[in-house]
mmCIF file of C-alpha atoms in Angstrom:
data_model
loop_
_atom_site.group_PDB
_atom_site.id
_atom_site.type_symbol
_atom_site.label_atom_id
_atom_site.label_comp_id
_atom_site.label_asym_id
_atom_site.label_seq_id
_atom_site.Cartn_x
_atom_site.Cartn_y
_atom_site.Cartn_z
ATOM 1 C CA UNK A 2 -12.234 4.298 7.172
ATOM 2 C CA UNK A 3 -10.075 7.101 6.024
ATOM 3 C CA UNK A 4 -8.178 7.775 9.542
ATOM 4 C CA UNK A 5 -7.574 4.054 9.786
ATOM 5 C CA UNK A 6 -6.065 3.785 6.761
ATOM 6 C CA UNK A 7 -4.192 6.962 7.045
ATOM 7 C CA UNK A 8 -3.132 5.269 10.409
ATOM 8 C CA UNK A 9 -1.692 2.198 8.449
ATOM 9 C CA UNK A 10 0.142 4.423 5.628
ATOM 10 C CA UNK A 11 1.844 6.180 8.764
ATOM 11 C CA UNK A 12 2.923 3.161 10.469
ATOM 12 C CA UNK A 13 4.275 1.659 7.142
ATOM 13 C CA UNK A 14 6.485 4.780 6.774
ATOM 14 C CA UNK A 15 7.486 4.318 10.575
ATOM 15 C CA UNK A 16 8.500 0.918 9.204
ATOM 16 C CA UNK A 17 10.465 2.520 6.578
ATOM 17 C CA UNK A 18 12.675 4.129 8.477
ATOM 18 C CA UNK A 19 14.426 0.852 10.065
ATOM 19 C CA UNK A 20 14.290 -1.803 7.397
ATOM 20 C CA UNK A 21 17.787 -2.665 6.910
ATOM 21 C CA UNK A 22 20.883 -5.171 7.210
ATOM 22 C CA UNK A 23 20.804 -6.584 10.359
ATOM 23 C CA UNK A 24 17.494 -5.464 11.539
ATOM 24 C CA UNK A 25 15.353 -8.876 12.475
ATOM 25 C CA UNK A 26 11.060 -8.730 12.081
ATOM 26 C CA UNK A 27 10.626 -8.912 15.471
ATOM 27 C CA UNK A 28 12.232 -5.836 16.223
ATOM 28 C CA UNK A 29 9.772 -3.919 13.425
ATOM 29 C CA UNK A 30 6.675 -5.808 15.046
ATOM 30 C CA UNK A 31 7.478 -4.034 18.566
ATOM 31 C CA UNK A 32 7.965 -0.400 16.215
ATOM 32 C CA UNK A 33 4.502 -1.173 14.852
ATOM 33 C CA UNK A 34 2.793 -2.132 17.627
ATOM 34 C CA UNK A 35 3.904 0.710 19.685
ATOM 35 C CA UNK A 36 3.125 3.446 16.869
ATOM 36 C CA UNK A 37 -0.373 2.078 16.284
ATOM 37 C CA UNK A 38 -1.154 1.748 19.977
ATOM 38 C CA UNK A 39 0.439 5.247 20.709
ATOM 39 C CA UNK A 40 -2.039 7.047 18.182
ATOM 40 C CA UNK A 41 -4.799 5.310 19.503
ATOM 41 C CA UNK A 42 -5.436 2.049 17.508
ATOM 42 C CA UNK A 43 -5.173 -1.439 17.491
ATOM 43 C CA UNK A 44 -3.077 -4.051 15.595
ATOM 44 C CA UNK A 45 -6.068 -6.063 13.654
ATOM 45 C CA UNK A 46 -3.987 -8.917 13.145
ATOM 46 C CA UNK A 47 -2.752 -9.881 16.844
ATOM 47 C CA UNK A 48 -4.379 -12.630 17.477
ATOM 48 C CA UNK A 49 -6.645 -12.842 14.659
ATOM 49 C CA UNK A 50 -7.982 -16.465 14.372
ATOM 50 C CA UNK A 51 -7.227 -18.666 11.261
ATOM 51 C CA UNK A 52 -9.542 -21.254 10.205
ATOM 52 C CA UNK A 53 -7.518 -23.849 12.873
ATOM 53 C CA UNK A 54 -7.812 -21.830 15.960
ATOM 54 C CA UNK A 55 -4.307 -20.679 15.754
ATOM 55 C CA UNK A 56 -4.599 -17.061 16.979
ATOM 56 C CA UNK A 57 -1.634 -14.582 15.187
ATOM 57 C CA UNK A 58 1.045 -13.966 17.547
ATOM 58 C CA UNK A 59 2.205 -10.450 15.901
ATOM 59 C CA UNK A 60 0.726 -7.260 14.887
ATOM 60 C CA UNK A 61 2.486 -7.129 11.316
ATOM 61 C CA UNK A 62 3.121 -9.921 8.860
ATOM 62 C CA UNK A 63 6.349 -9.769 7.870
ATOM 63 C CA UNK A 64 7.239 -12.117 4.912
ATOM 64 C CA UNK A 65 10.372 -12.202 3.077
ATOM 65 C CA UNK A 66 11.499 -13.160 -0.130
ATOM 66 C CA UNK A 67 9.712 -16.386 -1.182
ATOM 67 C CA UNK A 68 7.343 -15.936 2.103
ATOM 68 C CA UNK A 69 4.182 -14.525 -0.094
ATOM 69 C CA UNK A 70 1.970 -13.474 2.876
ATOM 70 C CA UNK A 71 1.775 -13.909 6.982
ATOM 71 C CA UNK A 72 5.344 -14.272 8.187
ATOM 72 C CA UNK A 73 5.346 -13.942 11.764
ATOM 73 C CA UNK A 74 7.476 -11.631 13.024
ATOM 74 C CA UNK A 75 10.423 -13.157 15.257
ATOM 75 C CA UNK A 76 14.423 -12.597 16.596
ATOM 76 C CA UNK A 77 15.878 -15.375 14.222
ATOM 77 C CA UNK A 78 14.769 -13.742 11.389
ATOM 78 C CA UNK A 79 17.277 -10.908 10.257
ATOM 79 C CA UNK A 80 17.485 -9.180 7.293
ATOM 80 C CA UNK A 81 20.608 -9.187 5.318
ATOM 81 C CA UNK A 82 21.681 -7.329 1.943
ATOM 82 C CA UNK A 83 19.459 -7.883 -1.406
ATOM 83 C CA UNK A 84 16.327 -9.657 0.533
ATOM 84 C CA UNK A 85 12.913 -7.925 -0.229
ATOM 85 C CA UNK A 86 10.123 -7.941 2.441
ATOM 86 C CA UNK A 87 6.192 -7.731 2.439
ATOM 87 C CA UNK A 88 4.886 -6.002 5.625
ATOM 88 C CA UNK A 89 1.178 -6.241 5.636
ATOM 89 C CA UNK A 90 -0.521 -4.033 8.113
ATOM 90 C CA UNK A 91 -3.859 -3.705 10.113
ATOM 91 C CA UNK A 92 -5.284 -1.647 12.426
ATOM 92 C CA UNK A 93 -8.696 -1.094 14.336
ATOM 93 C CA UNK A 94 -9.870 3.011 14.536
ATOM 94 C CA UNK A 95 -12.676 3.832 15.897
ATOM 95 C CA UNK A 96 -14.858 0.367 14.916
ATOM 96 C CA UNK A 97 -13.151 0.610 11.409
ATOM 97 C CA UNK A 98 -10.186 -1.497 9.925
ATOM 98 C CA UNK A 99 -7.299 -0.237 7.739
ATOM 99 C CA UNK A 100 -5.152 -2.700 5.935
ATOM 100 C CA UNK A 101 -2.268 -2.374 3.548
ATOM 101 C CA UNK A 102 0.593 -4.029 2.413
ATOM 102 C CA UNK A 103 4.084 -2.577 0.760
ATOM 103 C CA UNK A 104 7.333 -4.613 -0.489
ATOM 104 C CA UNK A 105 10.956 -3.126 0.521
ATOM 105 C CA UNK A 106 14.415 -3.575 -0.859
ATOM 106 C CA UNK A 107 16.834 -4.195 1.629
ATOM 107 C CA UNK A 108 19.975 -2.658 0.730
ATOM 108 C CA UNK A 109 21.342 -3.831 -2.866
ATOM 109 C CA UNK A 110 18.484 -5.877 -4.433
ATOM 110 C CA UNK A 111 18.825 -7.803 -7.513
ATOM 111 C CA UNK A 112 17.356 -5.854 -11.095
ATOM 112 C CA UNK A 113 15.246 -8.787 -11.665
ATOM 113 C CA UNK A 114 13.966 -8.734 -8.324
ATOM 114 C CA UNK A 115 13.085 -5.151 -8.315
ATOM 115 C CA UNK A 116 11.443 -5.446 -11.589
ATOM 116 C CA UNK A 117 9.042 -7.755 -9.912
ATOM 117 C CA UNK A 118 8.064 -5.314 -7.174
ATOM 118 C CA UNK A 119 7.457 -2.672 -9.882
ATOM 119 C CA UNK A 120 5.225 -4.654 -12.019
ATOM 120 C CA UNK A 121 3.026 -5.927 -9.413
ATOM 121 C CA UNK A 122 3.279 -2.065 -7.636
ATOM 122 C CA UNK A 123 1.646 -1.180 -11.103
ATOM 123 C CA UNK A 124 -0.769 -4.143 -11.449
ATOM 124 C CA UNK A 125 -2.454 -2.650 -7.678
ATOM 125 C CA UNK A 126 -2.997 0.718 -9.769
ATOM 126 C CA UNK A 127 -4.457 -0.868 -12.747
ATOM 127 C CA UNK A 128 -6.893 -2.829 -10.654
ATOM 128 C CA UNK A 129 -7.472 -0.103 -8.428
ATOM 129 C CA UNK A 130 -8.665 2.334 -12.132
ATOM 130 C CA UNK A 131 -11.134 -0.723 -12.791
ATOM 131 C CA UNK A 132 -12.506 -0.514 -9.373
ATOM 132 C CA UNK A 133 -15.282 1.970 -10.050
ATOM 133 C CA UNK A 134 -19.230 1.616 -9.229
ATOM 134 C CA UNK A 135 -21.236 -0.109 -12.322
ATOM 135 C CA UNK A 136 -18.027 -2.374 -13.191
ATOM 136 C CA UNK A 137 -17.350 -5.646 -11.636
ATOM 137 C CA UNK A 138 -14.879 -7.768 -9.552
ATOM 138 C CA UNK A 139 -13.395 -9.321 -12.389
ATOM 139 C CA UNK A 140 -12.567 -6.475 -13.817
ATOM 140 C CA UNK A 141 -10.041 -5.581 -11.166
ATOM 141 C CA UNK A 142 -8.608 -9.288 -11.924
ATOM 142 C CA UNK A 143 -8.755 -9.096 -15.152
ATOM 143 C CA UNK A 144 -6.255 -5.987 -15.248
ATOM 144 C CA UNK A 145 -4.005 -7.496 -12.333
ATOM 145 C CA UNK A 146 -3.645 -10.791 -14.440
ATOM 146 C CA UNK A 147 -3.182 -9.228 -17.457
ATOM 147 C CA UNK A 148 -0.429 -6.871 -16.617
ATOM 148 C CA UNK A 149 1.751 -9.938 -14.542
ATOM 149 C CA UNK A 150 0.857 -12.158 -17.740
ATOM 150 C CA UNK A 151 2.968 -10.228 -20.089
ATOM 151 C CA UNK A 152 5.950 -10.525 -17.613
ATOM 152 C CA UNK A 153 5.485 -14.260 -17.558
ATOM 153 C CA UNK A 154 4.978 -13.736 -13.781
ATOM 154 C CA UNK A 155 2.610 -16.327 -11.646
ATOM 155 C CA UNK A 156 -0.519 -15.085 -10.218
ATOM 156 C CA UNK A 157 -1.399 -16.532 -6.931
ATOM 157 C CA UNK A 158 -4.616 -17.854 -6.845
ATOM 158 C CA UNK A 159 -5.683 -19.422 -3.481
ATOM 159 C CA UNK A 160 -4.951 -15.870 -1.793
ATOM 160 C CA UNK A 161 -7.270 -12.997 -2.868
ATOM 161 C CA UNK A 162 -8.415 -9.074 -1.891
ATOM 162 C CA UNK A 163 -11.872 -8.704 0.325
ATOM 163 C CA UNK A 164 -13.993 -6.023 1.770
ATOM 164 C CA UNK A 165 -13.433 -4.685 4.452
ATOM 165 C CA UNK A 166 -15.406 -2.122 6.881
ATOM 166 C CA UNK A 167 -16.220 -2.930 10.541
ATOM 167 C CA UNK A 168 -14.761 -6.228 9.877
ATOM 168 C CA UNK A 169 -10.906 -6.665 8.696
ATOM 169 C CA UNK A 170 -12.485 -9.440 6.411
ATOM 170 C CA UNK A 171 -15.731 -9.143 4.479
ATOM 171 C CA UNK A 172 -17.278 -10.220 1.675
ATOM 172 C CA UNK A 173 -16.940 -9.635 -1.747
ATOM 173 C CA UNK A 174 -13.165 -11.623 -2.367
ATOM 174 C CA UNK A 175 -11.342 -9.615 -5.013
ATOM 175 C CA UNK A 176 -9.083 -12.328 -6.673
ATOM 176 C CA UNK A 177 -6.042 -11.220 -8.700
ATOM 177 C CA UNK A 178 -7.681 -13.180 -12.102
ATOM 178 C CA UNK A 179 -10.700 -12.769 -14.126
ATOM 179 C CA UNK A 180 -12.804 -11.856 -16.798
ATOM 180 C CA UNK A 181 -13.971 -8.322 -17.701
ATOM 181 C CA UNK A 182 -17.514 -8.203 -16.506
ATOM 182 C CA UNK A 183 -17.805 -11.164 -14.155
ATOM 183 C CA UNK A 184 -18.004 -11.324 -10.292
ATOM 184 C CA UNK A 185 -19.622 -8.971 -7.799
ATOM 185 C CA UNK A 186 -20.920 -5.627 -9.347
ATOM 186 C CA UNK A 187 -19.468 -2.890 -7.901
ATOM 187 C CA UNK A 188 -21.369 -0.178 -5.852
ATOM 188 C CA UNK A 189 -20.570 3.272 -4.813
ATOM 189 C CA UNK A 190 -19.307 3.339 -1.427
ATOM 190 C CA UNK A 191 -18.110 0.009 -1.296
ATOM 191 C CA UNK A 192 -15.165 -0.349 0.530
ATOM 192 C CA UNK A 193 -12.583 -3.279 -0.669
ATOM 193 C CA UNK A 194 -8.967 -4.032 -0.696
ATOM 194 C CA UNK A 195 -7.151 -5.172 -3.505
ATOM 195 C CA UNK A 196 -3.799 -6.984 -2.816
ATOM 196 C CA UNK A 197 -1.699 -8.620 -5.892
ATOM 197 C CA UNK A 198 0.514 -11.553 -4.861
ATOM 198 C CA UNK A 199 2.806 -12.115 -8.101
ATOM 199 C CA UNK A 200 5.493 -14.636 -8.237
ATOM 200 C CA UNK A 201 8.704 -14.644 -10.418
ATOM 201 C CA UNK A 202 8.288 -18.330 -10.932
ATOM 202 C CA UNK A 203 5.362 -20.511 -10.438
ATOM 203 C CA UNK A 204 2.488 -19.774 -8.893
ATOM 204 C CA UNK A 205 1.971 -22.621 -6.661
ATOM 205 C CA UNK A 206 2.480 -22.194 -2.996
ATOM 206 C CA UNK A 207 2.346 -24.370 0.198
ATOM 207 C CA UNK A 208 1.626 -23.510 3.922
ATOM 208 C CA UNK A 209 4.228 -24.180 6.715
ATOM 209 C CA UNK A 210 3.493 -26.252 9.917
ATOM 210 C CA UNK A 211 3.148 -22.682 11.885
ATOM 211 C CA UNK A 212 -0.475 -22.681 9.746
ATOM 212 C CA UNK A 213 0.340 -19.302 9.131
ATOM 213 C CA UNK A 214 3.515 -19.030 6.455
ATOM 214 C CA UNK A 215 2.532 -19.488 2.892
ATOM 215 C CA UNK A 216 5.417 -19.821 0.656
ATOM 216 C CA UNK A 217 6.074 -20.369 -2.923
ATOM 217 C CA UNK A 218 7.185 -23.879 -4.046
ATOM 218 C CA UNK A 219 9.594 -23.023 -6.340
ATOM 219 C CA UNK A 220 11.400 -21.027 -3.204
ATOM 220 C CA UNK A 221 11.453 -17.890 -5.695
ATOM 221 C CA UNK A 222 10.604 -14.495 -4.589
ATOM 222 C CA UNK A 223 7.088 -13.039 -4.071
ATOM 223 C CA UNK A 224 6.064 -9.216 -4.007
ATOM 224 C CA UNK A 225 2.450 -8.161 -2.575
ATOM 225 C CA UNK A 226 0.965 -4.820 -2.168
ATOM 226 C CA UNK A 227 -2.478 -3.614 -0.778
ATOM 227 C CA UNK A 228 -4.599 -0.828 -0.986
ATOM 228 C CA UNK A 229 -7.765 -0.167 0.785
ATOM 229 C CA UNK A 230 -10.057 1.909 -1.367
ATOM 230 C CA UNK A 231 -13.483 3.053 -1.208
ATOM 231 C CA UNK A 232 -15.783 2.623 -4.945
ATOM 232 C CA UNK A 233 -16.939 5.478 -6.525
ATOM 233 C CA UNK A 234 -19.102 6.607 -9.225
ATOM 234 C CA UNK A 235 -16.043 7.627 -11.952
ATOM 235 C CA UNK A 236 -13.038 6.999 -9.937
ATOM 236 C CA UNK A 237 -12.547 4.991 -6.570
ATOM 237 C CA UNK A 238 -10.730 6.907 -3.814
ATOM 238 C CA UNK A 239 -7.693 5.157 -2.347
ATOM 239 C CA UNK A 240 -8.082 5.078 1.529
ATOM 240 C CA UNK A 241 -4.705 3.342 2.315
ATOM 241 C CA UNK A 242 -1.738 5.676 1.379
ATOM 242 C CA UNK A 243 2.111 4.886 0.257
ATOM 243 C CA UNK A 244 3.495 8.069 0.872
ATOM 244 C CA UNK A 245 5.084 8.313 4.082
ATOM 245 C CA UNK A 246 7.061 5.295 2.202
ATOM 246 C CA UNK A 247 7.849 6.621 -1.248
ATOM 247 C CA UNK A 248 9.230 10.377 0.587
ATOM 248 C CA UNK A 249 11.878 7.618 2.186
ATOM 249 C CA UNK A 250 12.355 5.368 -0.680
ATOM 250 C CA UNK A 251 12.968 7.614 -3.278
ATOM 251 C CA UNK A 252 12.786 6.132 -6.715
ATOM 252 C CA UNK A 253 14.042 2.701 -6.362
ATOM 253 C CA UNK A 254 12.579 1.117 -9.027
#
């Protein structure tokens, strides 16, 4: 689980290094593809059923501004100045699935706009310090909500965090909401990933006729990052890394 993960942190800093104007998703689905498959892995999410049948034509989702998760990658969408884009990413290592997810700026983006990707960056590490063995699932979503409440930011709901292991998706769900001491209990060596989804307006949220897209209603923007992390007795370790991104980024928010 660690090497897959570290996989995923590596390809999201490979990622890094060409989001910009004028770049379109397609062309950072082929960069991802080709760096997971070149150190040995493979993209989880191509073709990756949903519940219709509809297999995932990419190996990264790539949603941008209001998109909130599972934009698929193509050459009509380009990125211009002051967008901000979720790239969620998956890999298979050895029988064992990474997954993470980081927002970028591209180019100028709006204060505003950057203060959501901050406060939901720091909602993941709240939920993340909850996510220790004896506590509970809704613990984690109790600490998401309640950070993103106090910026009057919606939570979405339908969308949650999972386990995850030999299996990209397994049980328990981690939603983003809850109540200290309710859910799952927690046990050391669990392995889960927990993956805010905050709006700046309403939470409420629609799918596209792809089957795929979810979007908010409002049309305002979404941010969404994911850590994989293994429970522990005291603190959890985080399997899933953002550093390859944050040497590149800098401090940009």
């Amino acid at each position: 689980m660690r090497k897959a993960n570290r996989l995923v942190g590596k390809t999201l800093g490979e990622i890094a290094k060409h989001i910009k104007p004028g770049v379109t998703t397609l062309q950072l689905d082929e960069i991802a593809e080709e760096f997971i498959r070149d150190n040995g892995a493979v993209p989880t999410f191509k073709n990756f059923p949903n519940p219709f049948g509809n297999p995932f034509p990419a190996s990264i989702c790539t949603s941008v501004n209001d998109v909130v998760v599972h934009g698929i990658p193509d050459d009509k969408t380009v990125l211009k100045d002051g967008d901000i884009i979720s790239v969620d990413c998956g890999v298979l290592l050895d029988g064992f699935n990474g997954d993470s997810c980081y927002t970028f700026c591209v180019g100028d983006v709006a204060p505003e706009v950057k203060q959501l990707l901050k406060v939901t960056k720091e909602a993941l590490y709240l939920g993340i310090k909850e996510a220790v063995a004896g506590k509970h699932v809704g613990d984690i979503g109790h600490a998401v909500q309640q950070h993103c409440d106090a910026y009057g930011y919606g939570i979405v709901r339908e969308l949650t965090g999972h386990g995850i292991g030999r299996q990209m998706h397994e049980d328990p769900p981690v939603p983003n909401y809850g109540k200290r001491g309710n859910g799952v209990l927690l046990k050391a060596w669990m392995c889960i990933a927990i993956e805010p989804m905050i709006t700046m307006g309403d939470r409420s949220i629609y799918m596209q006729p792809d089957r795929w897209t979810i979007r908010t209603r409002d049309g305002k923007p979404v941010a969404h990052f994911e850590h994989t992390l293994a429970v522990r007795r005291g603190e959890s370790e985080i399997l899933s890394s953002f550093e390859e991104v944050e040497q590149l980024e800098g401090n940009l928010y």
